[in-house]
Coordinates of C-alpha atoms in Angstrom, one line a residue:
M25 CA 70.1 -19.5 -119.2
H26 CA 73.5 -20.9 -119.8
P27 CA 75.1 -19.8 -123.1
L28 CA 75.5 -23.4 -124.3
L29 CA 71.7 -23.9 -124.1
R30 CA 70.8 -20.9 -126.3
F31 CA 69.1 -21.6 -129.7
A32 CA 71.5 -19.3 -131.4
N33 CA 74.1 -22.1 -131.2
L34 CA 72.1 -24.1 -133.8
D35 CA 73.1 -21.5 -136.4
S36 CA 76.8 -22.6 -136.2
L37 CA 75.9 -26.2 -137.1
S38 CA 76.5 -27.5 -140.6
L39 CA 73.5 -27.7 -142.9
S40 CA 73.5 -31.5 -142.9
I41 CA 72.9 -31.5 -139.1
R42 CA 70.9 -28.3 -138.8
R43 CA 68.3 -29.6 -141.1
F44 CA 67.4 -32.2 -138.4
A45 CA 68.2 -30.1 -135.3
T46 CA 65.9 -27.2 -136.0
P47 CA 62.7 -29.2 -136.6
A48 CA 63.6 -31.5 -133.8
S49 CA 63.6 -28.6 -131.4
N50 CA 60.1 -27.8 -132.6
G51 CA 58.8 -31.3 -131.7
S52 CA 59.4 -33.4 -134.8
V53 CA 59.8 -37.0 -133.7
K54 CA 61.3 -38.2 -137.0
D55 CA 63.9 -35.5 -137.0
M56 CA 64.7 -36.1 -133.4
E57 CA 65.3 -39.8 -134.1
R58 CA 67.6 -38.9 -137.1
L59 CA 69.5 -36.3 -135.0
V60 CA 70.1 -38.7 -132.1
D61 CA 71.3 -41.5 -134.4
L62 CA 73.6 -39.1 -136.3
L63 CA 75.2 -37.8 -133.0
K64 CA 75.6 -41.4 -131.9
D65 CA 77.5 -42.3 -135.1
L66 CA 79.6 -39.1 -135.2
R67 CA 80.6 -39.2 -131.5
D68 CA 81.8 -35.6 -132.0
N69 CA 81.7 -33.7 -128.7
E70 CA 81.8 -30.2 -130.3
I71 CA 78.7 -31.0 -132.5
F72 CA 76.9 -32.6 -129.6
T73 CA 77.5 -29.5 -127.5
K74 CA 76.0 -27.3 -130.2
C75 CA 72.9 -29.5 -130.2
L76 CA 72.2 -29.2 -126.5
P77 CA 69.6 -26.5 -127.0
V78 CA 67.5 -29.1 -128.9
F79 CA 67.3 -31.4 -126.0
Y80 CA 66.9 -28.5 -123.6
A81 CA 63.7 -27.5 -125.5
A82 CA 62.4 -31.0 -125.8
L83 CA 62.6 -31.5 -122.0
H84 CA 60.4 -28.5 -121.1
P85 CA 58.3 -29.7 -118.1
G86 CA 55.2 -28.1 -119.6
K87 CA 55.2 -30.8 -122.3
I88 CA 54.7 -33.6 -119.8
P89 CA 51.4 -35.4 -120.6
T90 CA 48.6 -34.9 -118.0
D91 CA 46.1 -37.2 -119.8
L92 CA 47.9 -40.4 -120.6
I93 CA 45.1 -41.6 -122.9
H94 CA 44.2 -38.6 -125.1
D95 CA 47.4 -36.5 -125.1
D96 CA 49.7 -36.7 -128.1
K97 CA 52.8 -38.9 -127.4
N98 CA 55.1 -36.9 -129.7
A99 CA 56.4 -34.6 -126.9
A100 CA 57.0 -37.6 -124.6
T101 CA 58.8 -39.4 -127.4
C102 CA 61.1 -36.4 -128.1
A103 CA 61.8 -36.1 -124.4
F104 CA 62.6 -39.8 -124.2
L105 CA 65.0 -39.6 -127.2
S106 CA 66.6 -36.5 -125.6
L107 CA 67.3 -38.5 -122.4
F108 CA 68.9 -41.2 -124.5
A109 CA 71.0 -38.6 -126.3
L110 CA 72.2 -36.9 -123.1
R111 CA 74.0 -40.1 -122.1
Q112 CA 76.8 -38.6 -124.2
I113 CA 77.2 -35.7 -121.8
N114 CA 80.6 -35.4 -120.1
D115 CA 82.6 -33.4 -117.7
S116 CA 83.2 -30.6 -120.2
H117 CA 79.5 -29.8 -119.9
R118 CA 79.5 -29.6 -116.1
S119 CA 78.7 -25.8 -116.2
I120 CA 75.2 -26.6 -117.6
F121 CA 74.2 -29.2 -115.0
A122 CA 72.4 -26.8 -112.7
D123 CA 70.4 -25.3 -115.6
L124 CA 69.6 -28.6 -117.2
W125 CA 68.6 -30.5 -114.0
P126 CA 65.2 -28.7 -113.4
R127 CA 64.1 -29.9 -116.8
L128 CA 65.7 -33.3 -116.7
W129 CA 64.2 -34.5 -113.3
P130 CA 60.5 -34.1 -114.1
W131 CA 60.9 -36.3 -117.2
L132 CA 63.0 -38.8 -115.3
R133 CA 60.3 -39.1 -112.7
F134 CA 57.6 -39.3 -115.4
F135 CA 59.2 -42.2 -117.2
H136 CA 60.0 -43.9 -113.9
L137 CA 56.3 -43.9 -113.1
H138 CA 55.1 -44.7 -116.6
P139 CA 57.9 -46.9 -118.2
T140 CA 55.7 -48.2 -121.0
Y141 CA 54.1 -44.9 -122.0
V142 CA 56.3 -44.3 -125.1
T143 CA 57.8 -47.8 -125.7
P144 CA 57.8 -51.1 -123.8
F145 CA 60.7 -50.6 -121.4
E146 CA 61.7 -52.6 -118.3
N147 CA 61.3 -50.7 -115.1
V148 CA 64.8 -51.9 -114.1
R149 CA 66.3 -50.3 -117.2
I150 CA 64.5 -47.0 -116.5
C151 CA 65.9 -47.1 -112.9
V152 CA 69.3 -47.8 -114.2
E153 CA 69.1 -44.8 -116.6
A154 CA 67.8 -42.5 -113.9
V155 CA 70.4 -43.6 -111.4
Q156 CA 73.3 -43.1 -113.8
M157 CA 72.0 -39.7 -114.8
V158 CA 71.5 -38.5 -111.2
A159 CA 74.9 -39.9 -110.2
F160 CA 76.6 -38.0 -113.0
F161 CA 74.8 -34.7 -112.4
S162 CA 75.6 -35.0 -108.7
S163 CA 79.3 -34.8 -109.5
D164 CA 78.8 -31.0 -109.9
D165 CA 78.4 -29.3 -106.5
N166 CA 75.8 -26.8 -107.7
A167 CA 73.7 -29.5 -109.3
A168 CA 74.2 -31.8 -106.3
E169 CA 72.7 -29.1 -104.0
L170 CA 69.7 -28.8 -106.4
I171 CA 69.3 -32.5 -106.6
D172 CA 69.4 -32.8 -102.8
E173 CA 66.6 -30.2 -102.5
T174 CA 64.4 -31.8 -105.3
P175 CA 61.3 -33.5 -103.9
G176 CA 61.0 -37.1 -104.9
V177 CA 64.6 -37.8 -105.8
R178 CA 65.2 -39.8 -102.6
V179 CA 62.1 -41.8 -103.2
M180 CA 63.1 -42.7 -106.8
V181 CA 66.6 -43.6 -105.7
M182 CA 65.4 -45.9 -102.9
E183 CA 62.9 -47.6 -105.3
A184 CA 65.7 -48.0 -107.8
W185 CA 68.0 -49.4 -105.2
G186 CA 65.7 -52.3 -104.5
L187 CA 65.6 -53.2 -108.3
I188 CA 69.3 -52.7 -108.9
I189 CA 70.5 -54.7 -106.0
G190 CA 69.1 -57.8 -107.6
S191 CA 71.0 -57.2 -110.9
N192 CA 74.7 -58.0 -111.6
D193 CA 75.6 -54.6 -113.0
Q194 CA 78.4 -53.5 -110.7
S195 CA 78.8 -50.1 -112.6
V196 CA 75.2 -49.1 -111.8
L197 CA 75.7 -50.2 -108.2
R198 CA 78.7 -47.9 -108.0
D199 CA 76.6 -45.1 -109.4
L200 CA 73.9 -45.7 -106.9
C201 CA 76.5 -45.7 -104.1
A202 CA 77.9 -42.4 -105.4
I203 CA 74.4 -40.9 -105.1
L204 CA 74.0 -42.2 -101.5
L205 CA 77.3 -40.6 -100.5
K206 CA 75.9 -37.2 -101.3
M207 CA 72.5 -37.8 -99.9
R208 CA 71.8 -35.9 -96.7
V209 CA 69.3 -36.6 -94.0
P210 CA 69.0 -33.3 -92.2
N211 CA 65.7 -33.9 -90.3
S212 CA 63.1 -36.4 -89.4
A213 CA 60.9 -35.5 -92.4
V214 CA 63.6 -36.6 -94.8
F215 CA 64.3 -39.7 -92.7
N216 CA 60.6 -40.7 -92.8
E217 CA 60.5 -40.0 -96.5
I218 CA 63.3 -42.6 -97.0
L219 CA 61.6 -45.1 -94.8
G220 CA 58.3 -44.7 -96.6
S221 CA 60.0 -45.5 -99.9
T222 CA 61.7 -48.7 -98.6
H223 CA 58.6 -50.1 -96.8
G224 CA 59.9 -49.1 -93.4
V225 CA 63.2 -49.4 -91.4
N226 CA 63.4 -53.2 -92.0
G227 CA 63.4 -52.7 -95.7
L228 CA 66.0 -50.0 -95.6
I229 CA 68.4 -52.0 -93.4
G230 CA 67.8 -55.0 -95.7
L231 CA 69.0 -52.9 -98.7
I232 CA 72.1 -51.7 -96.8
V233 CA 73.0 -55.2 -95.5
N234 CA 72.5 -56.9 -98.9
T235 CA 74.6 -54.2 -100.6
I236 CA 77.5 -54.6 -98.1
R237 CA 77.4 -58.3 -98.8
R238 CA 77.6 -57.7 -102.5
L239 CA 80.7 -55.5 -102.1
F240 CA 83.0 -57.9 -100.3
S241 CA 83.5 -61.6 -99.6
I242 CA 83.9 -62.5 -95.9
N243 CA 86.9 -64.7 -96.6
E244 CA 88.6 -62.2 -98.9
S245 CA 89.7 -58.5 -98.8
V246 CA 87.7 -55.7 -100.2
P247 CA 88.6 -55.2 -103.9
P248 CA 90.0 -51.7 -104.5
E249 CA 87.3 -50.9 -107.0
N250 CA 84.6 -51.5 -104.3
L251 CA 86.2 -49.5 -101.5
D252 CA 84.5 -46.3 -102.6
S253 CA 81.1 -48.0 -102.8
L254 CA 81.5 -49.6 -99.4
R255 CA 82.6 -46.4 -97.8
S256 CA 79.6 -44.6 -99.5
I257 CA 77.1 -47.1 -98.1
L258 CA 78.5 -46.9 -94.6
F259 CA 78.6 -43.1 -94.8
F260 CA 74.9 -43.1 -95.8
L261 CA 74.1 -45.4 -92.8
W262 CA 75.9 -42.9 -90.5
S263 CA 74.1 -39.9 -92.0
L264 CA 70.8 -41.5 -91.3
G265 CA 71.3 -41.0 -87.6
N266 CA 68.2 -42.1 -85.6
K267 CA 70.2 -44.9 -83.9
D268 CA 67.3 -45.5 -81.5
T269 CA 65.3 -46.7 -84.5
I270 CA 68.0 -48.3 -86.6
S271 CA 70.2 -50.1 -84.0
P272 CA 67.6 -52.7 -83.0
V273 CA 66.9 -53.6 -86.7
L274 CA 70.6 -53.9 -87.3
V275 CA 70.8 -56.4 -84.6
S276 CA 67.8 -58.4 -85.9
A277 CA 69.3 -58.3 -89.4
G278 CA 72.6 -59.8 -88.2
A279 CA 74.4 -56.7 -89.2
S280 CA 76.8 -56.9 -86.2
S281 CA 78.7 -59.8 -87.8
I282 CA 78.5 -58.3 -91.3
L283 CA 79.8 -54.9 -90.3
T284 CA 82.6 -56.4 -88.3
S285 CA 83.5 -58.7 -91.2
A286 CA 83.5 -55.6 -93.5
A287 CA 86.0 -53.8 -91.3
N288 CA 88.2 -56.8 -91.1
A289 CA 88.0 -57.3 -94.9
C290 CA 89.7 -53.9 -95.2
I291 CA 92.4 -55.0 -92.8
K292 CA 93.2 -58.2 -94.7
K293 CA 94.4 -56.1 -97.6
G294 CA 96.7 -54.1 -95.5
M295 CA 96.8 -50.3 -95.1
D296 CA 98.5 -49.6 -98.5
L297 CA 99.3 -46.0 -99.0
N298 CA 96.9 -45.5 -101.9
T299 CA 93.9 -46.6 -100.0
V300 CA 94.8 -46.0 -96.3
T301 CA 92.3 -43.1 -95.8
K302 CA 89.4 -45.0 -97.4
R303 CA 90.1 -48.2 -95.3
R304 CA 90.5 -46.2 -92.1
D305 CA 87.2 -44.5 -92.8
I306 CA 85.5 -47.8 -93.5
I307 CA 86.8 -49.3 -90.2
L308 CA 85.7 -46.2 -88.2
L309 CA 82.3 -46.1 -89.9
C310 CA 81.7 -49.8 -89.2
V311 CA 82.6 -49.3 -85.5
D312 CA 80.3 -46.3 -85.4
A313 CA 77.4 -48.4 -86.6
L314 CA 78.3 -51.2 -84.2
S315 CA 78.4 -48.8 -81.2
G316 CA 74.6 -48.7 -81.1
A317 CA 74.1 -52.4 -81.8
I318 CA 76.7 -54.4 -79.8
P319 CA 75.6 -53.4 -76.3
C320 CA 73.1 -56.1 -77.1
C321 CA 74.6 -59.3 -75.6
E322 CA 73.9 -61.5 -78.7
A323 CA 75.2 -58.8 -81.1
M324 CA 78.4 -58.4 -79.1
C325 CA 79.0 -62.2 -79.2
D326 CA 78.4 -62.2 -83.0
S327 CA 80.7 -59.3 -83.5
L328 CA 83.5 -60.9 -81.3
R329 CA 83.2 -64.1 -83.3
S330 CA 83.6 -62.1 -86.5
G331 CA 86.8 -60.3 -85.4
L332 CA 85.8 -57.3 -83.4
L333 CA 88.9 -57.4 -81.2
R334 CA 91.1 -57.5 -84.3
C335 CA 89.3 -54.5 -85.7
I336 CA 89.6 -52.5 -82.5
G337 CA 93.2 -53.6 -81.9
F338 CA 94.2 -52.7 -85.4
G339 CA 92.4 -49.3 -85.0
V340 CA 94.4 -48.7 -81.8
S341 CA 97.6 -49.4 -83.7
F342 CA 97.0 -47.1 -86.8
L343 CA 94.8 -44.3 -85.4
E344 CA 97.2 -41.4 -84.7
S345 CA 96.3 -38.5 -82.4
D346 CA 95.5 -36.4 -85.6
S347 CA 92.6 -38.9 -86.2
E348 CA 90.7 -37.1 -83.4
D349 CA 89.2 -34.8 -86.0
S350 CA 87.4 -37.7 -87.6
P351 CA 83.6 -37.5 -87.0
W352 CA 83.5 -41.2 -86.2
M353 CA 86.4 -41.2 -83.8
E354 CA 84.2 -40.6 -80.7
A355 CA 82.3 -43.8 -81.4
F356 CA 85.5 -45.8 -81.8
K357 CA 86.8 -44.5 -78.4
D358 CA 83.4 -45.2 -76.8
V359 CA 83.4 -48.8 -77.9
L360 CA 87.0 -49.2 -76.6
K361 CA 86.5 -47.3 -73.3
N362 CA 82.9 -48.2 -72.4
V363 CA 81.0 -50.6 -74.6
L364 CA 83.6 -53.4 -74.6
P365 CA 84.4 -53.2 -70.8
A366 CA 80.7 -53.0 -69.9
S367 CA 79.8 -56.1 -72.0
T368 CA 82.0 -58.2 -69.7
V369 CA 79.1 -58.5 -67.2
Y370 CA 77.6 -61.2 -69.5
H371 CA 78.8 -64.8 -69.3
S372 CA 78.3 -65.4 -73.0
V373 CA 80.5 -62.4 -73.9
L374 CA 83.2 -63.7 -71.6
V375 CA 83.1 -67.1 -73.2
E376 CA 83.9 -65.4 -76.6
L377 CA 86.5 -63.1 -75.1
R378 CA 88.2 -66.2 -73.5
Q379 CA 88.6 -67.6 -77.0
E380 CA 89.4 -64.3 -78.8
L381 CA 91.8 -62.4 -76.5
P382 CA 94.7 -64.9 -76.8
K383 CA 94.7 -64.5 -80.6
Y384 CA 95.8 -60.9 -80.4
R385 CA 98.6 -61.2 -77.8
E386 CA 101.3 -61.0 -80.4
M387 CA 99.8 -57.8 -82.0
T388 CA 99.2 -56.1 -78.6
S389 CA 102.7 -56.8 -77.4
L390 CA 104.3 -54.9 -80.3
D391 CA 106.1 -51.6 -79.4
A392 CA 104.1 -49.7 -82.1
F393 CA 100.9 -50.8 -80.4
K394 CA 102.1 -49.8 -76.9
L395 CA 103.1 -46.4 -78.2
S396 CA 99.5 -45.6 -79.4
H397 CA 97.6 -42.9 -77.6
L398 CA 94.8 -45.4 -77.1
Y399 CA 96.9 -48.2 -75.6
E400 CA 96.0 -47.3 -72.0
D401 CA 92.3 -47.7 -72.9
W402 CA 93.0 -51.1 -74.4
A403 CA 95.0 -52.2 -71.4
A404 CA 92.3 -51.1 -69.0
F405 CA 89.7 -53.1 -71.0
E406 CA 92.0 -56.2 -71.0
V407 CA 92.5 -56.0 -67.2
I408 CA 88.7 -56.0 -66.7
A409 CA 88.1 -58.8 -69.2
L410 CA 90.8 -61.0 -67.8
D411 CA 89.6 -60.4 -64.2
R412 CA 86.1 -61.5 -65.0
I413 CA 87.2 -64.4 -67.2
T414 CA 89.2 -65.7 -64.2
F415 CA 86.1 -65.2 -62.0
M416 CA 83.9 -67.0 -64.6
I417 CA 86.3 -70.0 -64.6
D418 CA 86.4 -70.1 -60.8
M419 CA 82.6 -69.9 -60.7
E420 CA 82.3 -72.8 -63.0
T421 CA 84.5 -75.0 -60.8
D422 CA 82.6 -73.9 -57.6
K423 CA 79.2 -75.5 -57.7
T424 CA 78.0 -73.9 -54.4
S425 CA 74.9 -71.9 -54.8
L426 CA 72.8 -70.6 -52.0
K427 CA 69.2 -69.5 -52.0
A428 CA 66.8 -68.1 -49.4
C429 CA 63.2 -69.0 -48.9
C430 CA 61.0 -66.2 -50.2
N431 CA 58.6 -66.7 -47.4
T432 CA 59.7 -63.7 -45.2
E433 CA 58.4 -65.6 -42.1
C434 CA 61.1 -68.2 -42.8
G435 CA 63.9 -66.9 -45.0
V436 CA 66.1 -69.9 -44.4
I437 CA 69.3 -70.0 -46.5
L438 CA 70.2 -73.4 -48.0
D439 CA 71.7 -74.9 -51.1
K440 CA 69.9 -74.1 -54.2
F441 CA 68.8 -77.7 -55.0
K442 CA 66.8 -77.8 -51.8
F443 CA 64.3 -75.3 -53.0
K444 CA 61.4 -75.4 -55.5
C445 CA 60.3 -72.4 -57.5
C446 CA 56.8 -71.1 -58.1
S447 CA 55.5 -73.1 -61.1
Q448 CA 53.9 -70.0 -62.7
C449 CA 56.3 -67.0 -62.4
K450 CA 59.5 -69.0 -61.8
Q451 CA 60.8 -66.0 -59.8
V452 CA 60.3 -67.0 -56.2
V453 CA 61.5 -70.1 -54.3
Y454 CA 60.4 -71.9 -51.2
C455 CA 61.9 -74.5 -48.9
S456 CA 58.5 -76.3 -48.4
A457 CA 54.9 -76.4 -49.5
T458 CA 54.0 -74.8 -46.1
C459 CA 56.1 -71.7 -46.9
Q460 CA 54.7 -71.5 -50.4
T461 CA 51.1 -71.5 -49.0
A462 CA 52.1 -68.9 -46.4
D463 CA 53.6 -66.6 -49.0
W464 CA 50.7 -67.1 -51.3
T465 CA 48.2 -65.9 -48.7
R466 CA 49.9 -63.8 -46.0
G467 CA 52.7 -62.7 -48.3
N468 CA 50.2 -61.7 -51.1
H469 CA 52.1 -63.5 -53.8
R470 CA 48.8 -64.5 -55.3
F471 CA 48.3 -60.8 -56.3
H472 CA 51.9 -60.4 -57.7
C473 CA 52.5 -63.7 -59.4
R474 CA 51.1 -62.9 -62.9
P475 CA 52.5 -59.3 -63.0
M476 CA 55.9 -60.7 -62.1
I477 CA 55.7 -62.9 -65.3
L478 CA 55.2 -59.8 -67.4
A479 CA 58.1 -58.0 -65.6
T480 CA 60.5 -60.8 -66.4
L481 CA 59.9 -60.3 -70.2
M482 CA 62.0 -57.1 -70.0
N483 CA 65.1 -59.3 -69.7
K484 CA 63.9 -62.3 -71.8
D485 CA 66.9 -61.9 -74.1
L486 CA 69.2 -62.8 -71.2
S487 CA 69.9 -66.5 -70.8
P488 CA 69.6 -68.0 -67.3
R489 CA 73.4 -68.5 -67.3
N490 CA 73.9 -64.8 -68.0
I491 CA 71.5 -63.9 -65.1
S492 CA 73.2 -66.3 -62.8
F493 CA 76.7 -65.0 -63.6
M494 CA 75.5 -61.4 -63.2
R495 CA 74.1 -62.2 -59.8
K496 CA 77.4 -63.8 -58.6
L497 CA 79.5 -61.0 -60.1
L498 CA 77.4 -58.5 -58.2
H499 CA 77.8 -60.5 -55.0
R500 CA 81.6 -60.5 -55.4
D501 CA 81.7 -56.8 -56.1
I502 CA 79.5 -56.1 -53.1
M503 CA 82.0 -57.9 -50.9
R504 CA 84.8 -55.8 -52.5
T505 CA 83.0 -52.6 -51.6
T506 CA 82.9 -53.4 -48.0
N507 CA 86.4 -51.9 -47.6
Q508 CA 85.3 -48.7 -49.4
S509 CA 82.8 -45.9 -48.7
A510 CA 79.7 -46.1 -50.8
Q511 CA 78.4 -42.8 -52.2
F512 CA 75.1 -41.3 -51.2
P513 CA 73.6 -38.7 -53.5
E514 CA 74.0 -35.5 -51.5
P515 CA 70.8 -33.7 -52.9
S516 CA 68.6 -36.6 -51.7
L517 CA 70.3 -37.1 -48.3
R518 CA 68.0 -34.8 -46.4
Q519 CA 64.8 -36.2 -48.1
T520 CA 66.0 -39.8 -47.4
K521 CA 66.6 -38.9 -43.7
A522 CA 63.1 -37.6 -43.4
L523 CA 61.7 -40.8 -45.1
A524 CA 63.8 -43.0 -42.9
R525 CA 62.5 -41.2 -39.8
R526 CA 58.8 -41.5 -40.9
H527 CA 59.0 -45.1 -42.1
S528 CA 61.1 -47.5 -40.1
T529 CA 60.9 -50.1 -42.8
H530 CA 61.7 -47.7 -45.7
P531 CA 63.9 -49.8 -48.1
F532 CA 67.1 -48.6 -49.7
V533 CA 68.8 -49.8 -52.9
T534 CA 72.5 -50.3 -53.5
V535 CA 73.0 -49.2 -57.2
H536 CA 75.9 -50.8 -59.0
D537 CA 76.6 -49.0 -62.3
Y538 CA 78.4 -51.4 -64.8
T539 CA 77.9 -49.3 -67.9
I540 CA 81.3 -47.5 -67.4
R541 CA 84.8 -49.0 -67.4
K542 CA 85.2 -48.7 -63.6
P543 CA 82.0 -49.7 -61.9
M544 CA 80.6 -47.3 -59.3
T545 CA 78.4 -48.0 -56.3
A546 CA 75.9 -45.6 -54.9
L547 CA 73.0 -45.7 -52.5
S548 CA 69.5 -44.6 -53.3
D549 CA 66.0 -44.7 -51.8
V550 CA 63.7 -47.2 -53.4
Y551 CA 60.9 -44.7 -54.2
S552 CA 63.1 -42.4 -56.1
L553 CA 64.2 -45.3 -58.3
K554 CA 60.7 -46.5 -58.7
A555 CA 59.6 -43.0 -59.9
S556 CA 62.5 -42.9 -62.4
D557 CA 61.9 -46.4 -63.8
T558 CA 59.6 -45.1 -66.6
E559 CA 60.1 -48.3 -68.6
K560 CA 58.9 -50.5 -65.7
Q561 CA 62.0 -52.6 -65.9
V562 CA 61.6 -53.7 -62.2
Y563 CA 58.5 -55.0 -60.5
W564 CA 58.8 -52.8 -57.5
D565 CA 55.3 -53.4 -56.1
E566 CA 56.2 -56.9 -55.1
L567 CA 59.7 -56.2 -53.9
I568 CA 59.1 -53.2 -51.6
P569 CA 56.6 -54.9 -49.3
R570 CA 58.6 -58.1 -49.2
V571 CA 61.7 -56.1 -48.0
A572 CA 59.6 -54.4 -45.4
R573 CA 58.4 -57.8 -44.1
S574 CA 61.9 -59.3 -44.0
G575 CA 63.0 -57.4 -40.9
G576 CA 66.1 -56.1 -42.5
R577 CA 67.4 -59.5 -43.7
M578 CA 66.4 -58.8 -47.4
E579 CA 68.2 -56.1 -49.3
L580 CA 67.8 -54.8 -52.9
H581 CA 70.8 -54.4 -55.2
L582 CA 70.3 -52.9 -58.6
M583 CA 72.7 -53.8 -61.4
V584 CA 72.8 -51.1 -64.2
V585 CA 74.2 -52.7 -67.4
P586 CA 74.2 -51.9 -71.1
H587 CA 70.8 -51.9 -72.7
R588 CA 69.9 -54.3 -75.5
C589 CA 70.5 -51.6 -78.1
A590 CA 72.2 -48.6 -76.5
T591 CA 72.7 -45.3 -78.3
R592 CA 74.4 -42.1 -77.6
T593 CA 71.6 -41.3 -75.2
R594 CA 73.1 -44.2 -73.1
R595 CA 69.9 -46.0 -72.3
M596 CA 70.5 -48.5 -69.5
R597 CA 69.1 -51.9 -68.5
W598 CA 68.1 -52.4 -64.9
V599 CA 68.4 -55.8 -63.3
L600 CA 67.5 -56.0 -59.7
F601 CA 68.8 -58.8 -57.4
P602 CA 67.4 -59.3 -53.9
Q603 CA 70.0 -60.5 -51.4
W604 CA 69.3 -62.3 -48.1
S605 CA 71.4 -62.4 -44.9
D606 CA 71.3 -64.4 -41.8
R607 CA 70.4 -61.4 -39.8
P608 CA 69.7 -57.7 -40.4
A609 CA 72.5 -56.3 -42.4
F610 CA 73.7 -53.1 -44.1
H611 CA 70.5 -51.4 -45.2
H612 CA 69.0 -52.1 -41.8
G613 CA 71.9 -50.4 -40.1
L614 CA 71.6 -47.5 -42.5
H615 CA 68.0 -47.0 -41.4
R616 CA 69.3 -46.8 -37.8
L617 CA 72.0 -44.2 -38.7
L618 CA 69.6 -42.0 -40.7
R619 CA 67.0 -42.0 -37.9
Q620 CA 69.6 -40.5 -35.5
E621 CA 68.9 -36.9 -34.4
G622 CA 71.3 -34.1 -35.3
E623 CA 74.2 -34.0 -37.8
F624 CA 76.8 -36.7 -38.2
D625 CA 79.6 -37.7 -40.6
H626 CA 77.5 -40.0 -42.7
E627 CA 80.3 -41.1 -45.0
A628 CA 82.5 -42.3 -42.1
E629 CA 79.5 -43.9 -40.4
I630 CA 78.5 -45.8 -43.6
K631 CA 82.1 -47.0 -44.1
E632 CA 82.1 -48.3 -40.5
L633 CA 78.7 -50.0 -41.1
F634 CA 80.2 -51.8 -44.1
K635 CA 82.9 -53.3 -41.9
E636 CA 80.4 -54.4 -39.3
C637 CA 78.2 -56.1 -42.0
E638 CA 81.1 -57.7 -44.0
K639 CA 80.7 -61.1 -42.4
I640 CA 76.9 -61.0 -42.4
V641 CA 76.4 -60.6 -46.1
R642 CA 76.1 -64.0 -47.9

């Protein structure tokens, strides 16, 4: 026991105070009331310190009532008065926090669960008292470690959070944020405990988003007194981890625009010397949270409209090389190097970039910006964005759009408006009713029509304009690769040769990876991709036999783009685009090469095949 909590300290009190302190320590409610009132009037820290053993005794966990109807309420009343008196505790008593906490917490929890047991008391007020006490005791490292290991503390804090957020007491909100800053989420059990006390991940994200809204105004800067609280909330969000679970909910809660606005609210004030570290941390924490949410097309658009480019550009200008030690720096670099460039496959994102990029030309032309160690990454992103914006503009002026009849016995290539699509699945088109009937019977579309409807739901969040742009972007990039050598995965080459020799119609797929800054093209066999498509993003069962019936005129091109809500595991979205040619093209020629006997220089042969097929691909 700490020396300040020993009963011998009562002997050094004056008689006028000891006459109340001694019986109060033995459970006298009247004497406890008089002692608490006396200490409140005197406001003498030395006398209060000598009375600490009284409150220590009154808070013994063994006195907590177990029978709320028949047990004497005197012990609970004395404990309640002791909690009230301990509000006078200050930093000079920090050494006793670790000894006092094991007695303080059980009573805090008891009164939180039974707020009217001793006296009618609003549950909100009980939560306020508990949060303020926990926040103050957490200021001591030893006590903070005990608090973090105490079962039930997180549950009470989360429940209190929901009640406090509706009040206007900023001081209590700051205390709550101070607790969240020290709260650790080391494993899934703790994470699930937090979710259970907030009615699930939606409730938790709702608390976080509403608190961030309380701490700053979108049209103003973050007040200096709220910087610590905002940083604490964002740090708590980061410490939760579990981005696979949290990122989709952040998107649905509209957090992409809120987090971007929060980062920009720090920039508006400027990086003054007194708050530069806090503001830098807030910006990095916001970008870290966004890194899992903005691969979603809609979330990226919301974030761009809220000033994402300003946030990233400002970060490039002030993040020095010594910022590499920041735990959130990797997420910032990932957004700049990968997430932003990869998002330019979407038409809706390019529309926003077309509006936003010119706003920051002045900032990005400054010498200080160009000297940044991240400038090359920004410049590379800008090159990709401007290239695709130009292509988008050209595409909008060029109304030409060709389609091929999905009846493999026909396959005629005409203007898009000359075709009609299947009224049910909306995924296949025909030049005439005759071709539709033929494909329905001999092409077996009657067995695949309904499953194709379900398969399209995987990309229901993408608008038709986005899909159309992605198709045309892919077509353009296919034409660009005709002067290069596509890569073929070496480990699967031998197996693919064997398959090609056994099955003359065995389809291949050209895989175009757009999730990285510089898109890569590779070749793969269709059955390997089908086996690895565990999320069933592509309806392979209809495409594979259709390619086989096309006689080499139909090819499969897989576009790998950012997932709706990507995380550090880098989940990808697969969008497959069939492509028709006037006559057998690249994949057909590849079959011919792989069926050759003996060894050959496959890279050189494939490159030559590209050149042969350049004018065939439409």
